[in-house]
Coordinates of C-alpha atoms in Angstrom, one line a residue:
M1 CA 7.2 7.9 78.2
A2 CA 9.9 9.7 76.6
N3 CA 10.2 11.5 73.3
M4 CA 11.3 10.9 70.2
E5 CA 14.1 13.5 70.6
T6 CA 15.0 11.7 74.1
A7 CA 14.6 8.6 72.4
L8 CA 17.1 9.1 69.6
K9 CA 19.8 10.5 72.0
E10 CA 19.9 7.4 74.2
T11 CA 20.0 5.1 71.2
M12 CA 22.9 7.6 70.0
A13 CA 24.4 6.3 73.5
I14 CA 24.4 2.6 72.6
E15 CA 28.4 1.4 72.2
G16 CA 29.3 1.5 68.5
A17 CA 26.5 3.7 67.3
V18 CA 26.8 5.3 64.0
G19 CA 23.2 6.7 62.9
V20 CA 20.0 6.3 63.8
A21 CA 16.2 7.7 62.6
L22 CA 12.9 7.4 63.4
V23 CA 10.9 6.1 60.3
D24 CA 7.3 6.4 59.2
Y25 CA 7.2 3.0 57.1
S26 CA 3.9 3.9 55.3
S27 CA 5.8 7.1 54.2
G28 CA 9.1 6.3 54.0
L29 CA 9.7 9.7 55.7
A30 CA 12.5 9.9 58.5
L31 CA 10.5 11.6 61.2
G32 CA 13.9 12.0 62.9
T33 CA 17.5 11.6 63.0
L34 CA 20.8 12.0 64.7
G35 CA 24.5 11.2 64.1
S36 CA 26.5 11.9 61.6
S37 CA 28.8 9.9 58.8
N38 CA 29.8 11.0 55.6
E39 CA 29.2 7.6 54.5
L40 CA 25.8 7.4 55.9
D41 CA 22.8 9.2 54.3
L42 CA 20.0 8.5 57.3
N43 CA 17.3 9.9 54.8
V44 CA 18.0 7.4 52.1
A45 CA 18.5 4.4 54.6
A46 CA 15.2 5.6 56.0
A47 CA 13.7 5.1 52.9
G48 CA 15.5 2.5 51.8
N49 CA 14.5 0.2 54.2
T50 CA 10.9 1.0 54.1
D51 CA 11.0 -1.4 51.3
V52 CA 12.5 -4.0 53.7
V53 CA 9.6 -3.9 55.9
R54 CA 7.0 -3.5 53.8
A55 CA 8.8 -6.8 52.3
K56 CA 8.7 -8.7 55.1
M57 CA 5.0 -7.7 56.6
R58 CA 4.0 -9.2 53.3
T59 CA 5.9 -12.3 53.7
M60 CA 4.2 -12.8 57.1
E61 CA 1.0 -12.4 55.8
M62 CA 1.8 -14.3 53.0
L63 CA 2.6 -17.6 55.1
N64 CA -0.8 -16.3 57.3
L65 CA 1.7 -15.7 60.6
H66 CA -1.0 -13.4 61.8
N67 CA -0.1 -14.2 65.7
E68 CA 3.4 -12.8 65.0
T69 CA 5.1 -9.4 65.5
I70 CA 8.4 -8.8 63.8
E71 CA 11.0 -8.3 67.1
D72 CA 13.7 -6.9 64.5
I73 CA 15.5 -7.3 61.6
L74 CA 18.9 -7.3 61.7
I75 CA 21.4 -6.9 58.6
T76 CA 25.1 -7.7 59.1
L77 CA 27.3 -5.7 56.7
T78 CA 31.4 -6.3 56.7
A79 CA 31.4 -2.9 59.0
Q80 CA 28.3 -2.5 60.6
Y81 CA 25.3 -3.7 61.8
H82 CA 22.1 -2.6 60.6
L83 CA 19.2 -2.6 63.1
I84 CA 15.6 -1.9 62.3
R85 CA 12.7 -2.4 65.1
P86 CA 9.4 -1.7 64.4
L87 CA 7.5 0.1 67.1
T88 CA 4.4 -1.8 69.3
H89 CA 3.3 0.8 71.0
H90 CA -0.8 1.3 70.1
T91 CA 0.8 4.8 69.1
S92 CA 3.4 4.6 67.1
K93 CA 2.2 1.5 65.1
G94 CA 3.9 2.2 61.8
I95 CA 6.6 3.5 62.7
F96 CA 10.5 2.0 63.3
L97 CA 13.3 2.3 64.4
Y98 CA 16.8 2.1 63.2
L99 CA 19.7 1.9 64.5
V100 CA 23.3 1.7 62.8
L101 CA 26.5 -0.1 64.2
D102 CA 30.0 -0.1 64.0
R103 CA 30.6 -4.1 64.0
Q104 CA 33.8 -3.2 65.9
R105 CA 33.0 -1.0 68.4
A106 CA 29.3 -2.8 69.5
N107 CA 28.0 -5.6 71.2
L108 CA 25.2 -6.7 69.3
A109 CA 23.0 -8.6 72.2
M110 CA 23.5 -5.5 74.5
A111 CA 22.5 -3.3 71.8
R112 CA 19.3 -5.0 70.8
H113 CA 18.7 -5.1 74.4
Q114 CA 18.9 -1.5 75.2
I115 CA 16.9 -0.2 71.3
R116 CA 14.1 -2.5 73.3
R117 CA 14.0 -0.6 76.5
I118 CA 14.1 2.4 74.6
E119 CA 11.3 1.3 72.2
E120 CA 9.2 0.1 75.7
H121 CA 9.3 4.1 76.8
L122 CA 8.8 6.0 73.7
E123 CA 5.9 7.9 72.7
I124 CA 5.2 9.4 69.5

C-alpha cells in the first residue's frame, strides 16, 4: 500500500499533471498537495471541489442510487481537466483525490486509468 506522499508523487508523474490534492470532503481541507502553478491555489480548489462532491452525493441520495458509487467526476475547462476521484478503500472513506491536468499535454483516458491504479494502492 502506498502512503499519501508516494501517491501524490505518482499522481504528479501522470503526463500533463499540473497539481494534485488529497482532500477530506467532510471538512474541505487538503490533507496533502503537490504541484506548483501561479494560476492554481490547490487549497482553494480543494475547498471548492468539496462542494461539488457533496452536491453529487446528495443528488445520488435523492435519486435513490444507493447501489451506485462515484468513480470520478470530470470538469472540463478550456485549458484544463479537473478530475475528482472519491476514494473507496475502507480506510480512506470521505477523501477524494483531485487532479488538475493541462489539456494540451494530457491523455484523459490514460490519466483516469493511472489515477484508478494509484487509488487502489493508497492507504490513509
